[in-house]
C-alpha positions as protocol buffer text, in pm:
chain_id: "A"
residue {
  index: 1
  type: MET
  ca { x: 6284 y: 9218 z: 15480 }
}
residue {
  index: 2
  type: THR
  ca { x: 6230 y: 9129 z: 15118 }
}
residue {
  index: 3
  type: ALA
  ca { x: 6567 y: 8949 z: 15112 }
}
residue {
  index: 4
  type: LEU
  ca { x: 6489 y: 8776 z: 15447 }
}
residue {
  index: 5
  type: ARG
  ca { x: 6146 y: 8648 z: 15305 }
}
residue {
  index: 6
  type: HIS
  ca { x: 6317 y: 8522 z: 14985 }
}
residue {
  index: 7
  type: LEU
  ca { x: 6580 y: 8348 z: 15200 }
}
residue {
  index: 8
  type: MET
  ca { x: 6315 y: 8177 z: 15406 }
}
residue {
  index: 9
  type: ARG
  ca { x: 6127 y: 8069 z: 15094 }
}
residue {
  index: 10
  type: ASP
  ca { x: 6440 y: 7891 z: 14960 }
}
residue {
  index: 11
  type: PRO
  ca { x: 6436 y: 7563 z: 15132 }
}
residue {
  index: 12
  type: VAL
  ca { x: 6803 y: 7485 z: 15076 }
}
residue {
  index: 13
  type: ALA
  ca { x: 6909 y: 7832 z: 15236 }
}
residue {
  index: 14
  type: ALA
  ca { x: 6650 y: 7764 z: 15518 }
}
residue {
  index: 15
  type: PHE
  ca { x: 6811 y: 7430 z: 15579 }
}
residue {
  index: 16
  type: GLY
  ca { x: 7156 y: 7594 z: 15597 }
}
residue {
  index: 17
  type: LEU
  ca { x: 7029 y: 7868 z: 15837 }
}
residue {
  index: 18
  type: LEU
  ca { x: 6874 y: 7578 z: 16059 }
}
residue {
  index: 19
  type: ILE
  ca { x: 7208 y: 7411 z: 16082 }
}
residue {
  index: 20
  type: VAL
  ca { x: 7382 y: 7740 z: 16180 }
}
residue {
  index: 21
  type: VAL
  ca { x: 7121 y: 7832 z: 16427 }
}
residue {
  index: 22
  type: PHE
  ca { x: 7142 y: 7479 z: 16576 }
}
residue {
  index: 23
  type: ALA
  ca { x: 7511 y: 7505 z: 16608 }
}
residue {
  index: 24
  type: VAL
  ca { x: 7492 y: 7837 z: 16776 }
}
residue {
  index: 25
  type: PHE
  ca { x: 7250 y: 7678 z: 17019 }
}
residue {
  index: 26
  type: VAL
  ca { x: 7481 y: 7389 z: 17090 }
}
residue {
  index: 27
  type: ALA
  ca { x: 7789 y: 7612 z: 17144 }
}
residue {
  index: 28
  type: THR
  ca { x: 7600 y: 7851 z: 17371 }
}
residue {
  index: 29
  type: PHE
  ca { x: 7468 y: 7573 z: 17597 }
}
residue {
  index: 30
  type: ALA
  ca { x: 7760 y: 7334 z: 17540 }
}
residue {
  index: 31
  type: HIS
  ca { x: 7833 y: 7269 z: 17921 }
}
residue {
  index: 32
  type: TRP
  ca { x: 7473 y: 7177 z: 17980 }
}
residue {
  index: 33
  type: LEU
  ca { x: 7425 y: 6966 z: 17677 }
}
residue {
  index: 34
  type: ALA
  ca { x: 7729 y: 6774 z: 17702 }
}
residue {
  index: 35
  type: PRO
  ca { x: 7680 y: 6455 z: 17933 }
}
residue {
  index: 36
  type: PHE
  ca { x: 8038 y: 6462 z: 18070 }
}
residue {
  index: 37
  type: PRO
  ca { x: 8161 y: 6819 z: 18016 }
}
residue {
  index: 38
  type: ASP
  ca { x: 8427 y: 6789 z: 18292 }
}
residue {
  index: 39
  type: ASP
  ca { x: 8548 y: 6451 z: 18200 }
}
residue {
  index: 40
  type: ALA
  ca { x: 8597 y: 6545 z: 17839 }
}
residue {
  index: 41
  type: PHE
  ca { x: 8938 y: 6688 z: 17927 }
}
residue {
  index: 42
  type: GLU
  ca { x: 9037 y: 6387 z: 18158 }
}
residue {
  index: 43
  type: SER
  ca { x: 9183 y: 6069 z: 18033 }
}
residue {
  index: 44
  type: ASN
  ca { x: 9022 y: 5725 z: 18160 }
}
residue {
  index: 45
  type: ILE
  ca { x: 9210 y: 5451 z: 18012 }
}
residue {
  index: 46
  type: MET
  ca { x: 8976 y: 5190 z: 18157 }
}
residue {
  index: 47
  type: GLN
  ca { x: 8704 y: 5288 z: 17905 }
}
residue {
  index: 48
  type: ARG
  ca { x: 8925 y: 5378 z: 17600 }
}
residue {
  index: 49
  type: LEU
  ca { x: 8787 y: 5309 z: 17243 }
}
residue {
  index: 50
  type: ARG
  ca { x: 8441 y: 5192 z: 17354 }
}
residue {
  index: 51
  type: PRO
  ca { x: 8192 y: 5180 z: 17064 }
}
residue {
  index: 52
  type: PRO
  ca { x: 7870 y: 5397 z: 17069 }
}
residue {
  index: 53
  type: SER
  ca { x: 7627 y: 5292 z: 17336 }
}
residue {
  index: 54
  type: ALA
  ca { x: 7350 y: 5414 z: 17556 }
}
residue {
  index: 55
  type: GLU
  ca { x: 7612 y: 5550 z: 17804 }
}
residue {
  index: 56
  type: PHE
  ca { x: 7846 y: 5698 z: 17545 }
}
residue {
  index: 57
  type: LEU
  ca { x: 7646 y: 5791 z: 17222 }
}
residue {
  index: 58
  type: PHE
  ca { x: 7938 y: 5856 z: 16999 }
}
residue {
  index: 59
  type: GLY
  ca { x: 8166 y: 5620 z: 17186 }
}
residue {
  index: 60
  type: THR
  ca { x: 8499 y: 5688 z: 17336 }
}
residue {
  index: 61
  type: ASP
  ca { x: 8824 y: 5798 z: 17231 }
}
residue {
  index: 62
  type: ASN
  ca { x: 9183 y: 5662 z: 17270 }
}
residue {
  index: 63
  type: LEU
  ca { x: 9212 y: 5823 z: 17608 }
}
residue {
  index: 64
  type: GLY
  ca { x: 8854 y: 5706 z: 17730 }
}
residue {
  index: 65
  type: ARG
  ca { x: 8704 y: 6046 z: 17692 }
}
residue {
  index: 66
  type: ASP
  ca { x: 8338 y: 6076 z: 17574 }
}
residue {
  index: 67
  type: ILE
  ca { x: 8334 y: 6172 z: 17201 }
}
residue {
  index: 68
  type: PHE
  ca { x: 7977 y: 6324 z: 17222 }
}
residue {
  index: 69
  type: SER
  ca { x: 8082 y: 6556 z: 17490 }
}
residue {
  index: 70
  type: ARG
  ca { x: 8397 y: 6660 z: 17300 }
}
residue {
  index: 71
  type: VAL
  ca { x: 8195 y: 6708 z: 16970 }
}
residue {
  index: 72
  type: ILE
  ca { x: 7964 y: 6945 z: 17158 }
}
residue {
  index: 73
  type: LEU
  ca { x: 8248 y: 7134 z: 17324 }
}
residue {
  index: 74
  type: GLY
  ca { x: 8427 y: 7149 z: 16984 }
}
residue {
  index: 75
  type: THR
  ca { x: 8131 y: 7331 z: 16828 }
}
residue {
  index: 76
  type: ARG
  ca { x: 8190 y: 7635 z: 17052 }
}
residue {
  index: 77
  type: SER
  ca { x: 8572 y: 7643 z: 16967 }
}
residue {
  index: 78
  type: ALA
  ca { x: 8495 y: 7600 z: 16596 }
}
residue {
  index: 79
  type: LEU
  ca { x: 8253 y: 7898 z: 16591 }
}
residue {
  index: 80
  type: LEU
  ca { x: 8470 y: 8116 z: 16799 }
}
residue {
  index: 81
  type: VAL
  ca { x: 8774 y: 8062 z: 16589 }
}
residue {
  index: 82
  type: ALA
  ca { x: 8577 y: 8117 z: 16269 }
}
residue {
  index: 83
  type: LEU
  ca { x: 8421 y: 8433 z: 16399 }
}
residue {
  index: 84
  type: ALA
  ca { x: 8728 y: 8579 z: 16535 }
}
residue {
  index: 85
  type: VAL
  ca { x: 8922 y: 8506 z: 16206 }
}
residue {
  index: 86
  type: VAL
  ca { x: 8646 y: 8651 z: 15993 }
}
residue {
  index: 87
  type: LEU
  ca { x: 8603 y: 8970 z: 16215 }
}
residue {
  index: 88
  type: ALA
  ca { x: 8994 y: 9021 z: 16202 }
}
residue {
  index: 89
  type: ALA
  ca { x: 8996 y: 8964 z: 15827 }
}
residue {
  index: 90
  type: MET
  ca { x: 8723 y: 9215 z: 15784 }
}
residue {
  index: 91
  type: LEU
  ca { x: 8902 y: 9476 z: 16003 }
}
residue {
  index: 92
  type: ILE
  ca { x: 9211 y: 9443 z: 15753 }
}
residue {
  index: 93
  type: GLY
  ca { x: 9026 y: 9382 z: 15416 }
}
residue {
  index: 94
  type: VAL
  ca { x: 8745 y: 9623 z: 15411 }
}
residue {
  index: 95
  type: PRO
  ca { x: 8940 y: 9939 z: 15491 }
}
residue {
  index: 96
  type: VAL
  ca { x: 9197 y: 9833 z: 15234 }
}
residue {
  index: 97
  type: GLY
  ca { x: 8930 y: 9762 z: 14962 }
}
residue {
  index: 98
  type: LEU
  ca { x: 8757 y: 10089 z: 15032 }
}
residue {
  index: 99
  type: ILE
  ca { x: 9066 y: 10305 z: 15010 }
}
residue {
  index: 100
  type: ALA
  ca { x: 9190 y: 10115 z: 14695 }
}
residue {
  index: 101
  type: GLY
  ca { x: 8840 y: 10139 z: 14534 }
}
residue {
  index: 102
  type: TRP
  ca { x: 8785 y: 10502 z: 14602 }
}
residue {
  index: 103
  type: ARG
  ca { x: 9136 y: 10634 z: 14521 }
}
residue {
  index: 104
  type: ASP
  ca { x: 9319 y: 10610 z: 14195 }
}
residue {
  index: 105
  type: GLY
  ca { x: 9689 y: 10621 z: 14134 }
}
residue {
  index: 106
  type: TRP
  ca { x: 9984 y: 10462 z: 14308 }
}
residue {
  index: 107
  type: LEU
  ca { x: 9795 y: 10422 z: 14632 }
}
residue {
  index: 108
  type: SER
  ca { x: 9524 y: 10206 z: 14488 }
}
residue {
  index: 109
  type: GLU
  ca { x: 9755 y: 10014 z: 14261 }
}
residue {
  index: 110
  type: GLY
  ca { x: 10003 y: 9945 z: 14553 }
}
residue {
  index: 111
  type: LEU
  ca { x: 9736 y: 9816 z: 14781 }
}
residue {
  index: 112
  type: MET
  ca { x: 9578 y: 9598 z: 14522 }
}
residue {
  index: 113
  type: ARG
  ca { x: 9913 y: 9450 z: 14410 }
}
residue {
  index: 114
  type: PHE
  ca { x: 9994 y: 9380 z: 14774 }
}
residue {
  index: 115
  type: THR
  ca { x: 9652 y: 9203 z: 14801 }
}
residue {
  index: 116
  type: ASP
  ca { x: 9733 y: 8992 z: 14479 }
}
residue {
  index: 117
  type: VAL
  ca { x: 10063 y: 8879 z: 14648 }
}
residue {
  index: 118
  type: PHE
  ca { x: 9855 y: 8714 z: 14921 }
}
residue {
  index: 119
  type: LEU
  ca { x: 9597 y: 8582 z: 14676 }
}
residue {
  index: 120
  type: ALA
  ca { x: 9866 y: 8426 z: 14457 }
}
residue {
  index: 121
  type: VAL
  ca { x: 9978 y: 8198 z: 14734 }
}
residue {
  index: 122
  type: PRO
  ca { x: 9727 y: 7923 z: 14834 }
}
residue {
  index: 123
  type: GLN
  ca { x: 9574 y: 7994 z: 15161 }
}
residue {
  index: 124
  type: LEU
  ca { x: 9644 y: 7652 z: 15332 }
}
residue {
  index: 125
  type: ILE
  ca { x: 10001 y: 7672 z: 15237 }
}
residue {
  index: 126
  type: LEU
  ca { x: 10059 y: 8021 z: 15363 }
}
residue {
  index: 127
  type: ALA
  ca { x: 9871 y: 7943 z: 15684 }
}
residue {
  index: 128
  type: LEU
  ca { x: 10085 y: 7642 z: 15716 }
}
residue {
  index: 129
  type: ALA
  ca { x: 10397 y: 7855 z: 15675 }
}
residue {
  index: 130
  type: LEU
  ca { x: 10283 y: 8105 z: 15926 }
}
residue {
  index: 131
  type: GLY
  ca { x: 10179 y: 7830 z: 16173 }
}
residue {
  index: 132
  type: GLN
  ca { x: 10534 y: 7675 z: 16138 }
}
residue {
  index: 133
  type: LEU
  ca { x: 10710 y: 8012 z: 16216 }
}
residue {
  index: 134
  type: LEU
  ca { x: 10483 y: 8063 z: 16543 }
}
residue {
  index: 135
  type: ALA
  ca { x: 10418 y: 7831 z: 16834 }
}
residue {
  index: 136
  type: PRO
  ca { x: 10162 y: 7568 z: 16744 }
}
residue {
  index: 137
  type: GLY
  ca { x: 9818 y: 7636 z: 16905 }
}
residue {
  index: 138
  type: ILE
  ca { x: 9470 y: 7773 z: 16849 }
}
residue {
  index: 139
  type: PHE
  ca { x: 9590 y: 8140 z: 16865 }
}
residue {
  index: 140
  type: THR
  ca { x: 9849 y: 8060 z: 16590 }
}
residue {
  index: 141
  type: ALA
  ca { x: 9598 y: 7916 z: 16373 }
}
residue {
  index: 142
  type: MET
  ca { x: 9364 y: 8201 z: 16420 }
}
residue {
  index: 143
  type: VAL
  ca { x: 9643 y: 8457 z: 16334 }
}
residue {
  index: 144
  type: ALA
  ca { x: 9754 y: 8262 z: 16028 }
}
residue {
  index: 145
  type: LEU
  ca { x: 9389 y: 8227 z: 15903 }
}
residue {
  index: 146
  type: ALA
  ca { x: 9302 y: 8591 z: 15943 }
}
residue {
  index: 147
  type: LEU
  ca { x: 9631 y: 8695 z: 15772 }
}
residue {
  index: 148
  type: THR
  ca { x: 9554 y: 8473 z: 15468 }
}
residue {
  index: 149
  type: TYR
  ca { x: 9193 y: 8568 z: 15450 }
}
residue {
  index: 150
  type: TRP
  ca { x: 9170 y: 8941 z: 15450 }
}
residue {
  index: 151
  type: PRO
  ca { x: 9252 y: 8980 z: 15075 }
}
residue {
  index: 152
  type: PHE
  ca { x: 8898 y: 8814 z: 14982 }
}
residue {
  index: 153
  type: PHE
  ca { x: 8727 y: 9093 z: 15176 }
}
residue {
  index: 154
  type: ALA
  ca { x: 8966 y: 9355 z: 15019 }
}
residue {
  index: 155
  type: ARG
  ca { x: 8886 y: 9225 z: 14646 }
}
residue {
  index: 156
  type: THR
  ca { x: 8508 y: 9225 z: 14736 }
}
residue {
  index: 157
  type: VAL
  ca { x: 8491 y: 9570 z: 14894 }
}
residue {
  index: 158
  type: PHE
  ca { x: 8730 y: 9702 z: 14600 }
}
residue {
  index: 159
  type: ALA
  ca { x: 8486 y: 9582 z: 14334 }
}
residue {
  index: 160
  type: GLU
  ca { x: 8181 y: 9724 z: 14514 }
}
residue {
  index: 161
  type: THR
  ca { x: 8341 y: 10050 z: 14585 }
}
residue {
  index: 162
  type: ARG
  ca { x: 8452 y: 10087 z: 14226 }
}
residue {
  index: 163
  type: ARG
  ca { x: 8092 y: 10027 z: 14118 }
}
residue {
  index: 164
  type: LEU
  ca { x: 7931 y: 10273 z: 14364 }
}
residue {
  index: 165
  type: ARG
  ca { x: 8179 y: 10549 z: 14325 }
}
residue {
  index: 166
  type: GLY
  ca { x: 8020 y: 10653 z: 14021 }
}
residue {
  index: 167
  type: ALA
  ca { x: 7664 y: 10640 z: 14133 }
}
residue {
  index: 168
  type: LEU
  ca { x: 7426 y: 10943 z: 14143 }
}
residue {
  index: 169
  type: PHE
  ca { x: 7408 y: 10961 z: 14508 }
}
residue {
  index: 170
  type: VAL
  ca { x: 7780 y: 10972 z: 14551 }
}
residue {
  index: 171
  type: ASP
  ca { x: 7812 y: 11260 z: 14302 }
}
residue {
  index: 172
  type: ALA
  ca { x: 7514 y: 11441 z: 14484 }
}
residue {
  index: 173
  type: LEU
  ca { x: 7696 y: 11406 z: 14815 }
}
residue {
  index: 174
  type: ALA
  ca { x: 8037 y: 11509 z: 14670 }
}
residue {
  index: 175
  type: GLY
  ca { x: 7860 y: 11814 z: 14516 }
}
residue {
  index: 176
  type: ILE
  ca { x: 7735 y: 11950 z: 14849 }
}
residue {
  index: 177
  type: GLY
  ca { x: 8079 y: 11909 z: 14997 }
}
residue {
  index: 178
  type: ALA
  ca { x: 8048 y: 11586 z: 15182 }
}
residue {
  index: 179
  type: HIS
  ca { x: 8384 y: 11468 z: 15314 }
}
residue {
  index: 180
  type: PRO
  ca { x: 8517 y: 11162 z: 15131 }
}
residue {
  index: 181
  type: ALA
  ca { x: 8546 y: 10966 z: 15470 }
}
residue {
  index: 182
  type: ARG
  ca { x: 8168 y: 11046 z: 15531 }
}
residue {
  index: 183
  type: ILE
  ca { x: 8068 y: 10926 z: 15191 }
}
residue {
  index: 184
  type: LEU
  ca { x: 8283 y: 10605 z: 15225 }
}
residue {
  index: 185
  type: PHE
  ca { x: 8182 y: 10489 z: 15568 }
}
residue {
  index: 186
  type: LEU
  ca { x: 7820 y: 10611 z: 15586 }
}
residue {
  index: 187
  type: HIS
  ca { x: 7693 y: 10571 z: 15219 }
}
residue {
  index: 188
  type: VAL
  ca { x: 7930 y: 10342 z: 15012 }
}
residue {
  index: 189
  type: LEU
  ca { x: 8008 y: 10083 z: 15289 }
}
residue {
  index: 190
  type: PRO
  ca { x: 7642 y: 10038 z: 15389 }
}
residue {
  index: 191
  type: ASN
  ca { x: 7560 y: 9965 z: 15006 }
}
residue {
  index: 192
  type: ALA
  ca { x: 7858 y: 9717 z: 14996 }
}
residue {
  index: 193
  type: ALA
  ca { x: 7741 y: 9541 z: 15310 }
}
residue {
  index: 194
  type: PRO
  ca { x: 7541 y: 9272 z: 15140 }
}
residue {
  index: 195
  type: ALA
  ca { x: 7840 y: 9149 z: 14953 }
}
residue {
  index: 196
  type: VAL
  ca { x: 8062 y: 9164 z: 15263 }
}
residue {
  index: 197
  type: LEU
  ca { x: 7795 y: 8975 z: 15450 }
}
residue {
  index: 198
  type: VAL
  ca { x: 7780 y: 8710 z: 15191 }
}
residue {
  index: 199
  type: ARG
  ca { x: 8159 y: 8671 z: 15181 }
}
residue {
  index: 200
  type: ALA
  ca { x: 8162 y: 8660 z: 15578 }
}
residue {
  index: 201
  type: THR
  ca { x: 7906 y: 8380 z: 15585 }
}
residue {
  index: 202
  type: ILE
  ca { x: 8085 y: 8172 z: 15324 }
}
residue {
  index: 203
  type: GLY
  ca { x: 8409 y: 8254 z: 15487 }
}
residue {
  index: 204
  type: MET
  ca { x: 8288 y: 8124 z: 15826 }
}
residue {
  index: 205
  type: GLY
  ca { x: 8257 y: 7778 z: 15674 }
}
residue {
  index: 206
  type: PHE
  ca { x: 8584 y: 7775 z: 15494 }
}
residue {
  index: 207
  type: THR
  ca { x: 8759 y: 7886 z: 15792 }
}
residue {
  index: 208
  type: ILE
  ca { x: 8608 y: 7612 z: 16010 }
}
residue {
  index: 209
  type: LEU
  ca { x: 8723 y: 7364 z: 15731 }
}
residue {
  index: 210
  type: THR
  ca { x: 9073 y: 7529 z: 15715 }
}
residue {
  index: 211
  type: ALA
  ca { x: 9116 y: 7543 z: 16097 }
}
residue {
  index: 212
  type: ALA
  ca { x: 9010 y: 7162 z: 16113 }
}
residue {
  index: 213
  type: ILE
  ca { x: 9287 y: 7092 z: 15837 }
}
residue {
  index: 214
  type: LEU
  ca { x: 9546 y: 7296 z: 16048 }
}
residue {
  index: 215
  type: GLY
  ca { x: 9430 y: 7097 z: 16367 }
}
residue {
  index: 216
  type: PHE
  ca { x: 9471 y: 6767 z: 16162 }
}
residue {
  index: 217
  type: LEU
  ca { x: 9817 y: 6858 z: 16045 }
}
residue {
  index: 218
  type: GLY
  ca { x: 9927 y: 6945 z: 16395 }
}
residue {
  index: 219
  type: VAL
  ca { x: 9948 y: 7336 z: 16345 }
}
residue {
  index: 220
  type: GLY
  ca { x: 9610 y: 7417 z: 16501 }
}
residue {
  index: 221
  type: ALA
  ca { x: 9465 y: 7323 z: 16836 }
}
residue {
  index: 222
  type: THR
  ca { x: 9670 y: 7126 z: 17075 }
}
residue {
  index: 223
  type: PRO
  ca { x: 9558 y: 6843 z: 17333 }
}
residue {
  index: 224
  type: PRO
  ca { x: 9350 y: 6826 z: 17522 }
}
residue {
  index: 225
  type: THR
  ca { x: 9147 y: 7109 z: 17345 }
}
residue {
  index: 226
  type: PRO
  ca { x: 8813 y: 6949 z: 17200 }
}
residue {
  index: 227
  type: ASP
  ca { x: 8880 y: 7016 z: 16840 }
}
residue {
  index: 228
  type: TRP
  ca { x: 8735 y: 6832 z: 16557 }
}
residue {
  index: 229
  type: GLY
  ca { x: 9033 y: 6832 z: 16315 }
}
residue {
  index: 230
  type: LEU
  ca { x: 9268 y: 6735 z: 16605 }
}
residue {
  index: 231
  type: ALA
  ca { x: 9021 y: 6441 z: 16691 }
}
residue {
  index: 232
  type: VAL
  ca { x: 9026 y: 6310 z: 16333 }
}
residue {
  index: 233
  type: SER
  ca { x: 9404 y: 6324 z: 16330 }
}
residue {
  index: 234
  type: GLU
  ca { x: 9416 y: 6121 z: 16652 }
}
residue {
  index: 235
  type: ALA
  ca { x: 9188 y: 5856 z: 16523 }
}
residue {
  index: 236
  type: ARG
  ca { x: 9392 y: 5778 z: 16207 }
}
residue {
  index: 237
  type: GLN
  ca { x: 9595 y: 5501 z: 16388 }
}
residue {
  index: 238
  type: HIS
  ca { x: 9280 y: 5353 z: 16528 }
}
residue {
  index: 239
  type: LEU
  ca { x: 9100 y: 5292 z: 16187 }
}
residue {
  index: 240
  type: PRO
  ca { x: 8909 y: 5111 z: 16077 }
}
residue {
  index: 241
  type: ASP
  ca { x: 8850 y: 4920 z: 16402 }
}
residue {
  index: 242
  type: ALA
  ca { x: 8739 y: 5242 z: 16600 }
}
residue {
  index: 243
  type: TRP
  ca { x: 8545 y: 5393 z: 16317 }
}
residue {
  index: 244
  type: TRP
  ca { x: 8350 y: 5600 z: 16535 }
}
residue {
  index: 245
  type: PHE
  ca { x: 8647 y: 5795 z: 16667 }
}
residue {
  index: 246
  type: ALA
  ca { x: 8694 y: 5975 z: 16333 }
}
residue {
  index: 247
  type: THR
  ca { x: 8339 y: 5964 z: 16194 }
}
residue {
  index: 248
  type: PHE
  ca { x: 8147 y: 6182 z: 16435 }
}
residue {
  index: 249
  type: PRO
  ca { x: 8399 y: 6478 z: 16451 }
}
residue {
  index: 250
  type: GLY
  ca { x: 8428 y: 6444 z: 16067 }
}
residue {
  index: 251
  type: LEU
  ca { x: 8034 y: 6470 z: 16037 }
}
residue {
  index: 252
  type: ALA
  ca { x: 8034 y: 6757 z: 16256 }
}
residue {
  index: 253
  type: ILE
  ca { x: 8281 y: 6946 z: 16030 }
}
residue {
  index: 254
  type: LEU
  ca { x: 8081 y: 6854 z: 15722 }
}
residue {
  index: 255
  type: LEU
  ca { x: 7757 y: 6954 z: 15847 }
}
residue {
  index: 256
  type: LEU
  ca { x: 7861 y: 7305 z: 15994 }
}
residue {
  index: 257
  type: VAL
  ca { x: 8061 y: 7391 z: 15688 }
}
residue {
  index: 258
  type: LEU
  ca { x: 7757 y: 7283 z: 15461 }
}
residue {
  index: 259
  type: GLY
  ca { x: 7530 y: 7491 z: 15673 }
}
residue {
  index: 260
  type: PHE
  ca { x: 7742 y: 7805 z: 15637 }
}
residue {
  index: 261
  type: ASN
  ca { x: 7790 y: 7744 z: 15247 }
}
residue {
  index: 262
  type: LEU
  ca { x: 7412 y: 7680 z: 15191 }
}
residue {
  index: 263
  type: LEU
  ca { x: 7327 y: 8000 z: 15403 }
}
residue {
  index: 264
  type: GLY
  ca { x: 7590 y: 8200 z: 15212 }
}
residue {
  index: 265
  type: ASP
  ca { x: 7445 y: 8089 z: 14879 }
}
residue {
  index: 266
  type: GLY
  ca { x: 7107 y: 8181 z: 14994 }
}
residue {
  index: 267
  type: LEU
  ca { x: 7219 y: 8538 z: 15117 }
}
residue {
  index: 268
  type: ARG
  ca { x: 7389 y: 8583 z: 14775 }
}
residue {
  index: 269
  type: ASP
  ca { x: 7074 y: 8500 z: 14588 }
}
residue {
  index: 270
  type: ALA
  ca { x: 6853 y: 8727 z: 14817 }
}
residue {
  index: 271
  type: ALA
  ca { x: 7091 y: 9015 z: 14797 }
}
residue {
  index: 272
  type: ASP
  ca { x: 7126 y: 9013 z: 14420 }
}
residue {
  index: 273
  type: PRO
  ca { x: 6796 y: 9080 z: 14241 }
}
residue {
  index: 274
  type: ARG
  ca { x: 6948 y: 9021 z: 13903 }
}
residue {
  index: 275
  type: LEU
  ca { x: 7045 y: 8668 z: 14009 }
}
residue {
  index: 276
  type: ARG
  ca { x: 6696 y: 8620 z: 14161 }
}
residue {
  index: 277
  type: ARG
  ca { x: 6552 y: 8711 z: 13820 }
}
residue {
  index: 278
  type: SER
  ca { x: 6777 y: 8486 z: 13629 }
}
residue {
  index: 279
  type: ARG
  ca { x: 6642 y: 8176 z: 13821 }
}
residue {
  index: 280
  type: HIS
  ca { x: 6280 y: 8241 z: 13763 }
}
């Protein structure tokens, strides 16, 4: 509760939380908020590339679809992809970090060197390579992103586990004969949870941005999926005349990524008392 109060007292972090909550609200009620939810997937050449107006707030795209409706529906897609990728990366990275941080010897070294191999390659390049090997689509993008993001969780949990395994409460639990798995999952992991939560929050924003880049490059979502990155890609040949085509999906990417980054920074400050003290 103290961390939450600190988070709400930070106007920048509170602004990030407001953006994220608003995006979740939009994604939850997307079909009710979108003025043309069914027509967002159907082409209407007679009304293509119309500028923003009272009828079409964000204008229409090259197929005559309402951009405002597609941006709203794209919010759900962006959040679902980010959530699925981050959860999948956590399921891989957290156990790897726990085991490598708790154990010594060849197992720990082998796991962390395997992690370093993935970290040595830029995530976007590796995601593009995996995307090219598999059939293009949103599921391919999710698999590629999950397989390239888990090392960040592994490194975070490894560092926290190494720090906590020498703590007094861990020695006390080991002294009374507690099983290592019980110590790891019931005591070490909860104490490492704040760092994992910060990484997950920042990772949501980074994943949304990377998924949009993959969609822009043709490796992610495929038409007629309402995807922000795909929309920006389709708008390139109509710039600068149809400026609204790329502007509003691009602003949606900017705001949501900004919201998660601001929230992640606020959570990091709230979870680390030493950092809080250094700022006052």
